[in-house]
Structure formats: structure tokens, C-alpha cells
Amino acid sequence: QVQLVESGGGLVQAGGSLRLSCAASGRTFSSRGMGWFRQAPGKEREFVARSGSSTSYSDSVKGRFTIFRDNNANTVYLQMNSLKPEDTAVYYCAARKIGGVYYSDYAYDYWGQGTQVTVSS
């Protein structure tokens, strides 16, 4: 069993930065791939970034967002720079299960409750 708790969301102006954190419980954290997804109002949840055998990003955030993890602290982070209004969404972290493709939410079996990020223009 893995429990995930996100924090760090908030309201920021366009061009600003935020760092999201996802604290995980459970002894299997270091062996699991982790991902960040987001869901904007009226839209489907979409892949943002993952950390596992390698790191990957969606095209919309590449070069602006960085995912990194501290296995000693059982925490994965998402550093978000140069934020844009279109980055406004609820951001979720998720723990990867075996199988599936990293950009699909079906590849993840544990999810946090989400944290709201709002970017004003």
C-alpha cells in the first residue's frame, strides 16, 4: 500500500515558479516509478512528467518543468518554472505499477488527492 500526499500548489502570476511536493508512505517508494499528471477544468487528465528508469516530460512542459526525487525522504518533486495560464490545473502525483506505458494513467495504481495550481495572466 502506498499513500501519496501532494502539497505546494497555489496562485502565481504568469512567468512565476512553484514547486510541488509529493510525500509517499510505504517501503516500496524507491523502487517505483513516479509520475505527475494534471487535469484542467473540462479536460481529461494528462501526463506531465515521470521519474523512473528515465525521466520524461510532455511537450507542453518540456524545458520549463523538472521532476526529481529524494528517496531518503520518500518524496518526489515537480519544479515548475515560467508558468503559463494554460498550466492551471489540479496536479496529481501517482505511483507506477508494473506494466503499461508511462504517459497513461492506467500505468499508475496509487494517486494523491491533488493540489490546485492557478496561474494568472
PDB file of C-alpha atoms in Angstrom:
ATOM      1  CA  GLN A   1       0.000   0.000   0.000  1.00  0.00           C
ATOM      2  CA  VAL A   2       1.264   3.460  -0.921  1.00  0.00           C
ATOM      3  CA  GLN A   3      -0.248   6.732   0.232  1.00  0.00           C
ATOM      4  CA  LEU A   4       0.607   9.938  -1.587  1.00  0.00           C
ATOM      5  CA  VAL A   5       0.085  13.481  -0.319  1.00  0.00           C
ATOM      6  CA  GLU A   6       0.743  16.459  -2.596  1.00  0.00           C
ATOM      7  CA  SER A   7       1.490  19.994  -1.461  1.00  0.00           C
ATOM      8  CA  GLY A   8       2.872  23.218  -2.830  1.00  0.00           C
ATOM      9  CA  GLY A   9       0.096  24.350  -5.110  1.00  0.00           C
ATOM     10  CA  GLY A  10      -1.219  27.879  -5.127  1.00  0.00           C
ATOM     11  CA  LEU A  11      -1.805  31.046  -7.103  1.00  0.00           C
ATOM     12  CA  VAL A  12       1.066  32.505  -9.085  1.00  0.00           C
ATOM     13  CA  GLN A  13       1.441  35.085 -11.838  1.00  0.00           C
ATOM     14  CA  ALA A  14       2.448  34.080 -15.328  1.00  0.00           C
ATOM     15  CA  GLY A  15       6.205  33.687 -15.546  1.00  0.00           C
ATOM     16  CA  GLY A  16       6.470  32.660 -11.928  1.00  0.00           C
ATOM     17  CA  SER A  17       7.516  29.397 -10.316  1.00  0.00           C
ATOM     18  CA  LEU A  18       6.126  26.805  -7.967  1.00  0.00           C
ATOM     19  CA  ARG A  19       7.494  23.589  -6.535  1.00  0.00           C
ATOM     20  CA  LEU A  20       5.088  20.760  -5.887  1.00  0.00           C
ATOM     21  CA  SER A  21       5.917  18.012  -3.434  1.00  0.00           C
ATOM     22  CA  CYS A  22       4.509  14.528  -3.140  1.00  0.00           C
ATOM     23  CA  ALA A  23       5.242  12.679   0.072  1.00  0.00           C
ATOM     24  CA  ALA A  24       4.856   8.928  -0.115  1.00  0.00           C
ATOM     25  CA  SER A  25       4.385   6.344   2.576  1.00  0.00           C
ATOM     26  CA  GLY A  26       5.418   2.737   2.137  1.00  0.00           C
ATOM     27  CA  ARG A  27       8.687   0.931   1.777  1.00  0.00           C
ATOM     28  CA  THR A  28       8.442   0.431  -1.957  1.00  0.00           C
ATOM     29  CA  PHE A  29       8.786   4.097  -2.902  1.00  0.00           C
ATOM     30  CA  SER A  30      12.392   3.938  -4.071  1.00  0.00           C
ATOM     31  CA  SER A  31      11.640   1.010  -6.364  1.00  0.00           C
ATOM     32  CA  ARG A  32       8.628   2.605  -8.007  1.00  0.00           C
ATOM     33  CA  GLY A  33       8.413   4.940 -10.893  1.00  0.00           C
ATOM     34  CA  MET A  34       6.539   8.132 -10.063  1.00  0.00           C
ATOM     35  CA  GLY A  35       4.562  10.450 -12.256  1.00  0.00           C
ATOM     36  CA  TRP A  36       2.839  13.805 -12.258  1.00  0.00           C
ATOM     37  CA  PHE A  37      -0.430  14.359 -14.084  1.00  0.00           C
ATOM     38  CA  ARG A  38      -2.773  17.324 -14.261  1.00  0.00           C
ATOM     39  CA  GLN A  39      -6.410  17.970 -15.000  1.00  0.00           C
ATOM     40  CA  ALA A  40      -7.767  21.308 -16.084  1.00  0.00           C
ATOM     41  CA  PRO A  41     -11.486  22.140 -15.809  1.00  0.00           C
ATOM     42  CA  GLY A  42     -13.478  20.423 -18.535  1.00  0.00           C
ATOM     43  CA  LYS A  43     -10.465  18.478 -19.762  1.00  0.00           C
ATOM     44  CA  GLU A  44      -9.158  14.962 -19.358  1.00  0.00           C
ATOM     45  CA  ARG A  45      -6.302  14.228 -17.033  1.00  0.00           C
ATOM     46  CA  GLU A  46      -2.991  14.423 -18.865  1.00  0.00           C
ATOM     47  CA  PHE A  47       0.560  13.262 -18.320  1.00  0.00           C
ATOM     48  CA  VAL A  48       3.076  15.879 -17.224  1.00  0.00           C
ATOM     49  CA  ALA A  49       6.289  14.136 -16.143  1.00  0.00           C
ATOM     50  CA  ARG A  50       7.696  10.893 -14.815  1.00  0.00           C
ATOM     51  CA  SER A  51      10.722   9.680 -12.939  1.00  0.00           C
ATOM     52  CA  GLY A  52      11.695   6.060 -13.181  1.00  0.00           C
ATOM     53  CA  SER A  53      14.123   4.261 -15.387  1.00  0.00           C
ATOM     54  CA  SER A  54      14.426   7.659 -17.014  1.00  0.00           C
ATOM     55  CA  THR A  55      12.697  11.000 -16.889  1.00  0.00           C
ATOM     56  CA  SER A  56      10.166  12.123 -19.449  1.00  0.00           C
ATOM     57  CA  TYR A  57       8.036  15.191 -19.959  1.00  0.00           C
ATOM     58  CA  SER A  58       5.078  16.178 -22.019  1.00  0.00           C
ATOM     59  CA  ASP A  59       5.889  18.508 -24.867  1.00  0.00           C
ATOM     60  CA  SER A  60       3.883  21.282 -23.248  1.00  0.00           C
ATOM     61  CA  VAL A  61       6.127  21.449 -20.165  1.00  0.00           C
ATOM     62  CA  LYS A  62       9.482  20.303 -21.520  1.00  0.00           C
ATOM     63  CA  GLY A  63      12.184  22.822 -20.707  1.00  0.00           C
ATOM     64  CA  ARG A  64      10.078  24.504 -18.023  1.00  0.00           C
ATOM     65  CA  PHE A  65       9.284  21.722 -15.540  1.00  0.00           C
ATOM     66  CA  THR A  66      11.683  19.380 -13.758  1.00  0.00           C
ATOM     67  CA  ILE A  67      10.801  16.212 -11.880  1.00  0.00           C
ATOM     68  CA  PHE A  68      13.180  14.942  -9.248  1.00  0.00           C
ATOM     69  CA  ARG A  69      13.007  12.753  -6.196  1.00  0.00           C
ATOM     70  CA  ASP A  70      14.586  12.258  -2.812  1.00  0.00           C
ATOM     71  CA  ASN A  71      14.333   8.573  -1.986  1.00  0.00           C
ATOM     72  CA  ASN A  72      15.630   9.141   1.546  1.00  0.00           C
ATOM     73  CA  ALA A  73      12.667  11.432   2.164  1.00  0.00           C
ATOM     74  CA  ASN A  74      10.209   9.346   0.119  1.00  0.00           C
ATOM     75  CA  THR A  75       9.324  12.469  -1.821  1.00  0.00           C
ATOM     76  CA  VAL A  76       9.023  13.360  -5.471  1.00  0.00           C
ATOM     77  CA  TYR A  77       9.001  16.966  -6.610  1.00  0.00           C
ATOM     78  CA  LEU A  78       7.869  18.917  -9.614  1.00  0.00           C
ATOM     79  CA  GLN A  79       9.690  22.201 -10.099  1.00  0.00           C
ATOM     80  CA  MET A  80       7.615  24.411 -12.380  1.00  0.00           C
ATOM     81  CA  ASN A  81       9.190  27.496 -13.918  1.00  0.00           C
ATOM     82  CA  SER A  82       7.977  30.022 -16.488  1.00  0.00           C
ATOM     83  CA  LEU A  83       4.405  29.155 -15.643  1.00  0.00           C
ATOM     84  CA  LYS A  84       1.670  29.971 -18.109  1.00  0.00           C
ATOM     85  CA  PRO A  85      -2.081  30.408 -17.616  1.00  0.00           C
ATOM     86  CA  GLU A  86      -2.602  27.168 -19.523  1.00  0.00           C
ATOM     87  CA  ASP A  87      -0.723  25.342 -16.760  1.00  0.00           C
ATOM     88  CA  THR A  88      -3.684  25.990 -14.468  1.00  0.00           C
ATOM     89  CA  ALA A  89      -4.972  22.629 -13.274  1.00  0.00           C
ATOM     90  CA  VAL A  90      -5.187  20.227 -10.385  1.00  0.00           C
ATOM     91  CA  TYR A  91      -1.875  18.389 -10.240  1.00  0.00           C
ATOM     92  CA  TYR A  92      -1.694  14.768  -9.105  1.00  0.00           C
ATOM     93  CA  CYS A  93       1.235  12.579  -8.293  1.00  0.00           C
ATOM     94  CA  ALA A  94       0.964   8.874  -8.892  1.00  0.00           C
ATOM     95  CA  ALA A  95       2.952   5.710  -8.189  1.00  0.00           C
ATOM     96  CA  ARG A  96       3.687   3.451 -11.112  1.00  0.00           C
ATOM     97  CA  LYS A  97       2.663  -0.186 -11.258  1.00  0.00           C
ATOM     98  CA  ILE A  98       4.260  -2.882 -13.373  1.00  0.00           C
ATOM     99  CA  GLY A  99       3.288  -2.684 -16.993  1.00  0.00           C
ATOM    100  CA  GLY A 100       1.632  -0.041 -19.078  1.00  0.00           C
ATOM    101  CA  VAL A 101       3.110   2.991 -20.708  1.00  0.00           C
ATOM    102  CA  TYR A 102       4.377   5.814 -18.507  1.00  0.00           C
ATOM    103  CA  TYR A 103       2.206   8.515 -20.074  1.00  0.00           C
ATOM    104  CA  SER A 104      -1.039   6.625 -19.456  1.00  0.00           C
ATOM    105  CA  ASP A 105      -2.797   6.949 -16.121  1.00  0.00           C
ATOM    106  CA  TYR A 106      -3.610   3.224 -16.380  1.00  0.00           C
ATOM    107  CA  ALA A 107       0.071   2.585 -15.619  1.00  0.00           C
ATOM    108  CA  TYR A 108      -0.329   4.003 -12.113  1.00  0.00           C
ATOM    109  CA  ASP A 109      -2.126   2.355  -9.230  1.00  0.00           C
ATOM    110  CA  TYR A 110      -1.831   4.884  -6.423  1.00  0.00           C
ATOM    111  CA  TRP A 111      -2.825   8.540  -6.635  1.00  0.00           C
ATOM    112  CA  GLY A 112      -2.670  11.543  -4.394  1.00  0.00           C
ATOM    113  CA  GLN A 113      -5.606  13.818  -3.712  1.00  0.00           C
ATOM    114  CA  GLY A 114      -4.298  16.568  -5.971  1.00  0.00           C
ATOM    115  CA  THR A 115      -3.145  20.134  -5.437  1.00  0.00           C
ATOM    116  CA  GLN A 116      -4.521  23.167  -7.263  1.00  0.00           C
ATOM    117  CA  VAL A 117      -2.201  25.322  -9.349  1.00  0.00           C
ATOM    118  CA  THR A 118      -3.616  28.560 -10.703  1.00  0.00           C
ATOM    119  CA  VAL A 119      -1.596  30.810 -12.994  1.00  0.00           C
ATOM    120  CA  SER A 120      -2.942  34.297 -13.567  1.00  0.00           C
ATOM    121  CA  SER A 121      -2.207  36.291 -16.695  1.00  0.00           C
TER     122      SER A 121
END
